[in-house]
Tab-separated table of C-alpha atoms and ligand atoms in Angstrom:
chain	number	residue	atom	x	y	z
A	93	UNK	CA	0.281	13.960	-40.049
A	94	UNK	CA	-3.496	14.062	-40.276
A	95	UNK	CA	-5.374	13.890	-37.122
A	96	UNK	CA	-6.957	10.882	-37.086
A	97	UNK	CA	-3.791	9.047	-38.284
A	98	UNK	CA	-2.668	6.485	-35.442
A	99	UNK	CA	1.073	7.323	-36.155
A	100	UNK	CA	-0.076	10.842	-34.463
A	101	UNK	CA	-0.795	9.718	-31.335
A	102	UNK	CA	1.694	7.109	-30.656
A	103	UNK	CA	5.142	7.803	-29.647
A	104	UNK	CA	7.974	6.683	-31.577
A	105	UNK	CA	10.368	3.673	-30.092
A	106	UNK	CA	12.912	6.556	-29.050
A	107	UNK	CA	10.462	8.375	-27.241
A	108	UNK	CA	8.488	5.283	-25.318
A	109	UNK	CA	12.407	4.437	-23.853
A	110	UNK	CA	12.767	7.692	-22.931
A	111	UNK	CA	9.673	8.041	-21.322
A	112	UNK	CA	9.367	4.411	-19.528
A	113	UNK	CA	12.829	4.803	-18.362
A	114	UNK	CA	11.816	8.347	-16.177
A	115	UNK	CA	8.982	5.991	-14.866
A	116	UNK	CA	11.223	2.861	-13.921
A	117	UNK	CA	14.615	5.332	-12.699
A	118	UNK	CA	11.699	7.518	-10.715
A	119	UNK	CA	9.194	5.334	-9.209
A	120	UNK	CA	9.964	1.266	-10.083
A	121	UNK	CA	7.095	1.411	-12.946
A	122	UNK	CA	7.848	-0.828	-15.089
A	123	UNK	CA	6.047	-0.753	-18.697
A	124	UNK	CA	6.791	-2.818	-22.124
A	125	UNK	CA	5.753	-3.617	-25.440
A	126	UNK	CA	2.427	-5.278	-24.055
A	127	UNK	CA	1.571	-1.847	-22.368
A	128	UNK	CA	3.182	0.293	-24.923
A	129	UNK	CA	-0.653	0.967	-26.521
A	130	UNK	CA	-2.076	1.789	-22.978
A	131	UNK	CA	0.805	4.362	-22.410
A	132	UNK	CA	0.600	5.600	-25.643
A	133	UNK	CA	-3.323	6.234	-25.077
A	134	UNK	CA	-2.533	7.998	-21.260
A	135	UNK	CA	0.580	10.151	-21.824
A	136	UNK	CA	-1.092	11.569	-25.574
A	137	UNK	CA	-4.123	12.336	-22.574
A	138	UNK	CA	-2.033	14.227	-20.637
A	139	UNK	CA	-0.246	16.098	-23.598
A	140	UNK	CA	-3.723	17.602	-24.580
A	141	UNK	CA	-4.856	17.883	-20.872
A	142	UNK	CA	-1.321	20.015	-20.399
A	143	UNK	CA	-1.446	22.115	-24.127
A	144	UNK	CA	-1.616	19.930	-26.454
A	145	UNK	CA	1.717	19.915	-27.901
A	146	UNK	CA	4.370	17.761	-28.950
A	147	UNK	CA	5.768	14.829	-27.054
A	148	UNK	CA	8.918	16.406	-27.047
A	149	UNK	CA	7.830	19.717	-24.840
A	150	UNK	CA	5.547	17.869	-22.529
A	151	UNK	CA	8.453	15.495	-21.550
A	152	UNK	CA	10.902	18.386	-21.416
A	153	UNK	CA	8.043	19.913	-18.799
A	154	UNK	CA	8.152	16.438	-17.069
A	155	UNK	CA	11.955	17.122	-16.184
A	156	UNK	CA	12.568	20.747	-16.315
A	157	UNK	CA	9.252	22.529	-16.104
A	158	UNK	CA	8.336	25.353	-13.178
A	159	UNK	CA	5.504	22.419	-12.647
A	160	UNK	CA	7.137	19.258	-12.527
A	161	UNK	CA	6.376	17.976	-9.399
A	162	UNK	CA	2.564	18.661	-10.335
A	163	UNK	CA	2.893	17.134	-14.095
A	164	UNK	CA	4.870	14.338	-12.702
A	165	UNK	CA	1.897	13.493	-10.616
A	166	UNK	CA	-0.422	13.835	-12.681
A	167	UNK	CA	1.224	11.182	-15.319
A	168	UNK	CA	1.596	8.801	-11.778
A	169	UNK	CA	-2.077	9.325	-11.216
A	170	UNK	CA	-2.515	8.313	-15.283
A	171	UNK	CA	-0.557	5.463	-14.917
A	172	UNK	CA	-0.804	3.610	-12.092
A	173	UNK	CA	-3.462	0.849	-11.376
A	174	UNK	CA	-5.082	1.700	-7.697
A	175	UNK	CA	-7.124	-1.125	-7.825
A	176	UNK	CA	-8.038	-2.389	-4.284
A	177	UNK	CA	-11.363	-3.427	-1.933
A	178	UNK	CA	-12.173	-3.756	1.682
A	179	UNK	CA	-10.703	-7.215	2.752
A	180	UNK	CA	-9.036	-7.942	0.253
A	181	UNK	CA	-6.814	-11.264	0.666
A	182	UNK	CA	-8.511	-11.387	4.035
A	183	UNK	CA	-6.842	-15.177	5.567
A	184	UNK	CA	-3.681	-12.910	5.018
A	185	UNK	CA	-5.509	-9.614	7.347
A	186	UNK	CA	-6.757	-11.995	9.833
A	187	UNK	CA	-3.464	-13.776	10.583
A	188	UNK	CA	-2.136	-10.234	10.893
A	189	UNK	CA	-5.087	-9.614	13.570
A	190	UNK	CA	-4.958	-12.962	15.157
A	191	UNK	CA	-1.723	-14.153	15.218
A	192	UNK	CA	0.998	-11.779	14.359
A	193	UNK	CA	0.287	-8.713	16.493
A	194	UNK	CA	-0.596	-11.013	19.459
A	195	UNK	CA	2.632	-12.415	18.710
A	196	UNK	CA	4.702	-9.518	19.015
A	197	UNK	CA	2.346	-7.980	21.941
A	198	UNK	CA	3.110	-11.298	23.700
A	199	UNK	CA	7.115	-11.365	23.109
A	200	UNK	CA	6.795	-7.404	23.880
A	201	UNK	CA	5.107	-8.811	27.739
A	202	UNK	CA	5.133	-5.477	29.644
A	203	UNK	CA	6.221	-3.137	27.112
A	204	UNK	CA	3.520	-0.363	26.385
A	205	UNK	CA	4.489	-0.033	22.750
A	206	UNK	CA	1.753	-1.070	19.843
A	207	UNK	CA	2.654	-2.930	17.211
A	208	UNK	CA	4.229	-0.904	14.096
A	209	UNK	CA	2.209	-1.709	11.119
A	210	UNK	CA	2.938	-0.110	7.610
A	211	UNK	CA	0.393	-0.548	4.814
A	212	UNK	CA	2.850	0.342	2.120
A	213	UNK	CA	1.229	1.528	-1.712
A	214	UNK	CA	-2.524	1.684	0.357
A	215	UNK	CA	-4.397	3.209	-2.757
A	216	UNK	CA	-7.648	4.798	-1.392
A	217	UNK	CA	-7.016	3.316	2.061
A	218	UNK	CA	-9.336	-0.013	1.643
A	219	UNK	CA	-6.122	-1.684	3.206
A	220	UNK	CA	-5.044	-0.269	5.996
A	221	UNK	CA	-8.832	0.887	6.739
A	222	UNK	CA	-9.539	-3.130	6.968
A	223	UNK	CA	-6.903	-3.591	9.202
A	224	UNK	CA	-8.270	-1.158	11.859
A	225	UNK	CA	-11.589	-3.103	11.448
A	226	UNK	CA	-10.160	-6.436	11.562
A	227	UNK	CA	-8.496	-5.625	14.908
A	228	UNK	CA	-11.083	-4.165	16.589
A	229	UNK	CA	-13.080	-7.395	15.755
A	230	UNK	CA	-10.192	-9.316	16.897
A	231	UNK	CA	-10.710	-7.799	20.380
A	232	UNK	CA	-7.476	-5.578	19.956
A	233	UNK	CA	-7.261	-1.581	20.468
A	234	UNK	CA	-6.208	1.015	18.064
A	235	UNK	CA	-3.918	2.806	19.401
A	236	UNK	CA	-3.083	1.061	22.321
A	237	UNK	CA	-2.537	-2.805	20.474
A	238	UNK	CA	-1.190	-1.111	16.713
A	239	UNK	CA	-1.002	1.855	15.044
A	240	UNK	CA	-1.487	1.767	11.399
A	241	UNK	CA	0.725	3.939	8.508
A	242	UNK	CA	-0.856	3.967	5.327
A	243	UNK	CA	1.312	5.375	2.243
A	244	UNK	CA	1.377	6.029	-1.654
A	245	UNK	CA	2.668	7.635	-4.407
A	246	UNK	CA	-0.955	8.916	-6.231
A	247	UNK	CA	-1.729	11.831	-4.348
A	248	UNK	CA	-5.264	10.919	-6.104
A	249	UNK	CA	-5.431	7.805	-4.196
A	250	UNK	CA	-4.537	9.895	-0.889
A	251	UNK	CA	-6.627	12.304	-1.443
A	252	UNK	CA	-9.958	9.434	-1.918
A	253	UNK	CA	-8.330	7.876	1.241
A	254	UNK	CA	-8.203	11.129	3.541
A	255	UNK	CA	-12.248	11.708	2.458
A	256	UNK	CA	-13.191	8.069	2.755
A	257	UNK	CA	-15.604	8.142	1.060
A	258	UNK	CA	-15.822	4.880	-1.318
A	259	UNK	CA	-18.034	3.272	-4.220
A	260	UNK	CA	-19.517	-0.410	-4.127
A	261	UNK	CA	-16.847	-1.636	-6.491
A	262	UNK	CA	-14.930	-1.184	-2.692
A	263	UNK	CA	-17.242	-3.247	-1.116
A	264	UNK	CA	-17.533	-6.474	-3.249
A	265	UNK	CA	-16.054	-8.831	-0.492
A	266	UNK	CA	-17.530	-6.743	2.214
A	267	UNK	CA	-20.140	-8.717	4.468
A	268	UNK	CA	-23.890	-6.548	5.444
A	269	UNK	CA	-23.109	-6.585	9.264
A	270	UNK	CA	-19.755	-5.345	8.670
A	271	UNK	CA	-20.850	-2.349	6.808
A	272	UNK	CA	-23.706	-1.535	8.883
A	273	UNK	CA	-21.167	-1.687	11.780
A	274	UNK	CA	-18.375	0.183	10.744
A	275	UNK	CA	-19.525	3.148	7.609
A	276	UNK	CA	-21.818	5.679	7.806
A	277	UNK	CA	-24.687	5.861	4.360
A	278	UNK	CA	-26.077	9.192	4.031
A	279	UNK	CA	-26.571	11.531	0.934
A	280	UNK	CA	-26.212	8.515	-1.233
A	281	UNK	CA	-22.774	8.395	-0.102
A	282	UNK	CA	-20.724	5.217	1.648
A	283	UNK	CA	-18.387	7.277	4.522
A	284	UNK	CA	-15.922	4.976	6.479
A	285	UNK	CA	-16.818	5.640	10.180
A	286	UNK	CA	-14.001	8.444	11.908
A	287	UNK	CA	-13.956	6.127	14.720
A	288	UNK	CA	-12.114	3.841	11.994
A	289	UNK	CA	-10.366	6.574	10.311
A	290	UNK	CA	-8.903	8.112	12.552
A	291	UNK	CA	-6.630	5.255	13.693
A	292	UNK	CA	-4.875	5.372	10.110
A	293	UNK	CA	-2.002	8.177	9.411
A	294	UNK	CA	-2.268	8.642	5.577
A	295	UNK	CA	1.601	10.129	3.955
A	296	UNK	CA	2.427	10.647	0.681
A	297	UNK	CA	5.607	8.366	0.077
A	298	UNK	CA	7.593	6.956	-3.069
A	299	UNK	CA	8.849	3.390	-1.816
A	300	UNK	CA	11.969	4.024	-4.191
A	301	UNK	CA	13.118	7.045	-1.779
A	302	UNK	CA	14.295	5.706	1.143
A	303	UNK	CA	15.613	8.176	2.655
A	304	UNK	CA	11.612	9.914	3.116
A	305	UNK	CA	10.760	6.126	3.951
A	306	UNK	CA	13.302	6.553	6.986
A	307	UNK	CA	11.093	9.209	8.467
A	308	UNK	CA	8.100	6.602	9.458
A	309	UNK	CA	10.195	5.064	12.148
A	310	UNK	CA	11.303	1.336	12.470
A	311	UNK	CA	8.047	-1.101	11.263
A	312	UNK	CA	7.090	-4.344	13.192
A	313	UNK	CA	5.228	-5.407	10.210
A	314	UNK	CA	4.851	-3.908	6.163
A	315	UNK	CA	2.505	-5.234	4.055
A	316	UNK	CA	3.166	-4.547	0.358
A	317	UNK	CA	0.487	-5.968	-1.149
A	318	UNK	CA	0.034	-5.778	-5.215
A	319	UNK	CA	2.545	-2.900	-5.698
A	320	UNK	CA	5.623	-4.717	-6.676
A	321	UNK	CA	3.790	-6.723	-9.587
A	322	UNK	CA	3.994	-3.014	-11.976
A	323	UNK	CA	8.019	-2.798	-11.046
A	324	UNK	CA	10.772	-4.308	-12.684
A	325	UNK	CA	13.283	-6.849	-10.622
A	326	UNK	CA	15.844	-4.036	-9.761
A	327	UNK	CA	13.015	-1.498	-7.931
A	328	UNK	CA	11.594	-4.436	-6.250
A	329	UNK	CA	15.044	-5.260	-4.826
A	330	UNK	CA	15.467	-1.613	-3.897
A	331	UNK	CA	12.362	-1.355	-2.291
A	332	UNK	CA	12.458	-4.971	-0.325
A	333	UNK	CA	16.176	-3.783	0.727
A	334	UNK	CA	14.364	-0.635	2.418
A	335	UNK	CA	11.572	-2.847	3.910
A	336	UNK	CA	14.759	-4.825	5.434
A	337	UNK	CA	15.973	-1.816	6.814
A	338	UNK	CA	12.997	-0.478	8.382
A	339	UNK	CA	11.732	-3.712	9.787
A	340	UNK	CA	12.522	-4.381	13.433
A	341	UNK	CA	14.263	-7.233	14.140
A	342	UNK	CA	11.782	-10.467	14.257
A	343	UNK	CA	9.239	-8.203	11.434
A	344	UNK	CA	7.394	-9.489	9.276
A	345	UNK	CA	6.363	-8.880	5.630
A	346	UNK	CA	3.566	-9.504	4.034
A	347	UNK	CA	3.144	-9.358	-0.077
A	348	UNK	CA	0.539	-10.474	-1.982
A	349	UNK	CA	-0.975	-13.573	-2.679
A	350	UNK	CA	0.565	-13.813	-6.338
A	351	UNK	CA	3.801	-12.497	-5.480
A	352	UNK	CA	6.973	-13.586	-4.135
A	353	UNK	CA	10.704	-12.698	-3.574
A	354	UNK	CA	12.220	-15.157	-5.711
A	355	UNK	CA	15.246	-13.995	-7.062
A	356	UNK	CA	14.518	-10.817	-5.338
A	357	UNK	CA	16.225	-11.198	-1.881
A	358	UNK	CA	17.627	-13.982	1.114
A	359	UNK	CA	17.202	-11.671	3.681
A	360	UNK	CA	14.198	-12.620	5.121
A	361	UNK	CA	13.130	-16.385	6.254
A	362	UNK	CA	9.781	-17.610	5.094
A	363	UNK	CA	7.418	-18.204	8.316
A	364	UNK	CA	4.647	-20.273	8.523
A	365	UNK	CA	1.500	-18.913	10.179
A	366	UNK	CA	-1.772	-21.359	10.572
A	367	UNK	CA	-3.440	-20.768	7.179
A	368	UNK	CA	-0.599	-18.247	5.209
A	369	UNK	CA	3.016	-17.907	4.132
A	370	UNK	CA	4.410	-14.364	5.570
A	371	UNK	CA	8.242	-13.110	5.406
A	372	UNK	CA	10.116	-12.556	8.375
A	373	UNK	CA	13.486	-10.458	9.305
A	374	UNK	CA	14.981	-12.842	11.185
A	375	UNK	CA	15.632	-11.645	14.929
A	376	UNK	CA	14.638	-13.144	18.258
A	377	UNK	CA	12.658	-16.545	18.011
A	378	UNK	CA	8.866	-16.953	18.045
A	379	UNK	CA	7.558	-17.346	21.420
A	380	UNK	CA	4.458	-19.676	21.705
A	381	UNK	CA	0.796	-17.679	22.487
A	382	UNK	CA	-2.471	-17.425	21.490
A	383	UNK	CA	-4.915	-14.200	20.725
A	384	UNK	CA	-7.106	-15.991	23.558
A	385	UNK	CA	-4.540	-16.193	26.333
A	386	UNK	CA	-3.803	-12.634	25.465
A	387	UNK	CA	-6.722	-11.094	25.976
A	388	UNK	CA	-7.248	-13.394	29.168
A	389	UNK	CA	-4.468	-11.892	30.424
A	390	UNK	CA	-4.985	-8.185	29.479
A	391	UNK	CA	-8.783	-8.809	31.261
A	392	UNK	CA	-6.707	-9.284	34.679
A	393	UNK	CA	-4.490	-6.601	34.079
A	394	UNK	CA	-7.370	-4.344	33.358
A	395	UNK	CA	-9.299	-5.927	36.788
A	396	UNK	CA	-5.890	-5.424	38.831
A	397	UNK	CA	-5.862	-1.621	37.506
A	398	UNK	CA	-9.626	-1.365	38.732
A	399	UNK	CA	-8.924	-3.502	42.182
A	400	UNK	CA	-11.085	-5.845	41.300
A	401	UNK	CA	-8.488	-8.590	41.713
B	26	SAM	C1	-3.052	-2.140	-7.035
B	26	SAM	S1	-2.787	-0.938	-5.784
B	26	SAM	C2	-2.661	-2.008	-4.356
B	26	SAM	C3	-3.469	-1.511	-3.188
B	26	SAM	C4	-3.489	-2.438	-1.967
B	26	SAM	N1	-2.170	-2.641	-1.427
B	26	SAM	C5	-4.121	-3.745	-2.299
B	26	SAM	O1	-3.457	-4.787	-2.323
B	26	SAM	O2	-5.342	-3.752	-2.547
B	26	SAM	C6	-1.080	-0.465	-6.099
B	26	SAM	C7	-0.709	0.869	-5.489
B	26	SAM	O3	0.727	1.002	-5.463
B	26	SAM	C8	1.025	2.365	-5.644
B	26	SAM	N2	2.417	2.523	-6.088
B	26	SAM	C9	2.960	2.217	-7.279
B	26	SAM	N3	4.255	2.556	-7.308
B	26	SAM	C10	4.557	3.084	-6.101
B	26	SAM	C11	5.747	3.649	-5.529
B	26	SAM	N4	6.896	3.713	-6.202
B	26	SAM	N5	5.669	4.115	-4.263
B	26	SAM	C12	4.510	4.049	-3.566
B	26	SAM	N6	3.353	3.535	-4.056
B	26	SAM	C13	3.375	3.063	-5.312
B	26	SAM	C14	0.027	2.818	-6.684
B	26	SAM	O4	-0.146	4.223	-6.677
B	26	SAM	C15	-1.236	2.044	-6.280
B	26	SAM	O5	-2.084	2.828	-5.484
């Protein structure tokens, strides 16, 4: 086959099952006809990047290779869609802030624990980074309020997260005072502020292995936002099984805005929050509160420790 000839740099409808099928078994990724050109284009990218041979040997270095871990992440890096910006969804982030941490602070009355939250598939970090800002403009403490996880499977995405250093196509729902208050500009470059940063524990994590997914400790809340749209319906129910099973009782999920668990799972009840729809493990009931009365109350606590009171 000549070089130029299309037919050379597609893959045959033996080889596209093969390959789609390591994706799906390995990772959820779910790919069909509509993407079959896209793949086609990517994994031919990687075959040249890796030594430009046949299909055949680079998916035979996939499985078997000395470097598949490596060349498996690379093709994950290829093929996955880390799309993502500061505040993204944002009624969905502020009823996190406002009313569903409070809420579990509030049932949790006297307990010293923070609130649990996992930002699961986090891309380069815009996520769980805009949850740590959100808070601390909700009056709440890092740290001593929530502590935020932040996982994914592109260890390219990681790695932008752990530098935090971002581009304005991050920043297109991002208000001036907001940046001014909360990254650093210098050298040209947009830096997150450490005092953000640092409240966010980045881990690399495959949502189909739950056994790893064990290892992050029971979750008061897991937002999944725009990750389960690429997988097919049997890896979302895997993965929505393990959110189950890491949720505490009374947790709550949060997917994205054009998702839902239709005909995925009845495990969780839908729970209405002032302006969104969130998932909830059912567990003990909903105790009435308000971000307002909570931090009235934490002000005497805080005077009481000083002996002001
Ligand atoms: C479109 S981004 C969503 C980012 C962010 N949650 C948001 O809503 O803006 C989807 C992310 O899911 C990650 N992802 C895909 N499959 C995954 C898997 N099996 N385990 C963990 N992360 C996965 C991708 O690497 C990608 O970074």
């Amino acid at each position: 086959m000549l070089e130029d000839d299309p037919a050379a740099r597609s893959l045959t409808d033996a080889e596209f099952r093969l390959f789609t099928s390591l994706l799906r078994e390995r990772c959820g990724l779910h790919f069909d006809d509509q993407t079959r050109y896209l793949v086609e284009k990517r994994v031919w990218r990687l075959i040249d990047e890796a030594d430009g041979g046949s299909f055949a040997a680079f998916f035979h270095r996939l499985r078997h290779g000395p470097d598949a871990e490596e060349t498996f992440s690379r093709v994950v890096d290829m093929l996955t869609t880390n799309e993502t910006y500061f505040f993204r969804e944002i009624s969905q982030l502020l009823a996190l802030v406002t009313e569903i941490i409070p809420g579990v602070l509030a049932r949790r009355r006297g307990a010293s624990r923070p609130v649990d939250v996992w930002s699961a598939g986090c891309a380069s970090g815009e996520e769980p980074l805009s949850i740590v800002m959100l808070g601390l403009e909700a009056g709440l403490v890092p740290g001593r309020d929530f502590r935020v996880f932040a996982s994914d499977l592109s260890r390219a995405a990681l790695a932008r997260a752990r530098r935090g250093v971002y581009r304005e196509a991050s920043f297109r729902e991002t208000d001036a005072r907001m940046r001014r208050r909360y990254f650093v500009e210098k050298d040209g470059l947009t830096r997150i502020s450490d005092d953000v940063k640092r409240h966010v524990d980045f881990v690399h994590l495959n949502l189909l292995d739950h056994s790893r997914a064990r290892l992050l400790g029971p979750m008061d809340v897991i937002l999944c936002r725009n990750v389960m749209i690429y997988f097919d319906v049997e890896s979302r129910r895997r993965v929505v099984r393990s959110f189950h099973d890491r949720l505490r009782p009374g947790g709550h999920l949060l997917i994205g805005h054009s998702e839902s668990l239709i005909k995925v799972t009845t495990d969780f009840e839908l729970c209405h929050l002032r302006r969104e729809l969130a998932y909830r493990k059912p567990g003990p009931g909903e105790e009435p509160f308000s971000l307002s009365d909570l931090l009235a109350e934490r002000a005497i606590d805080d005077a009481t420790e000083r002996g002001d009171a």
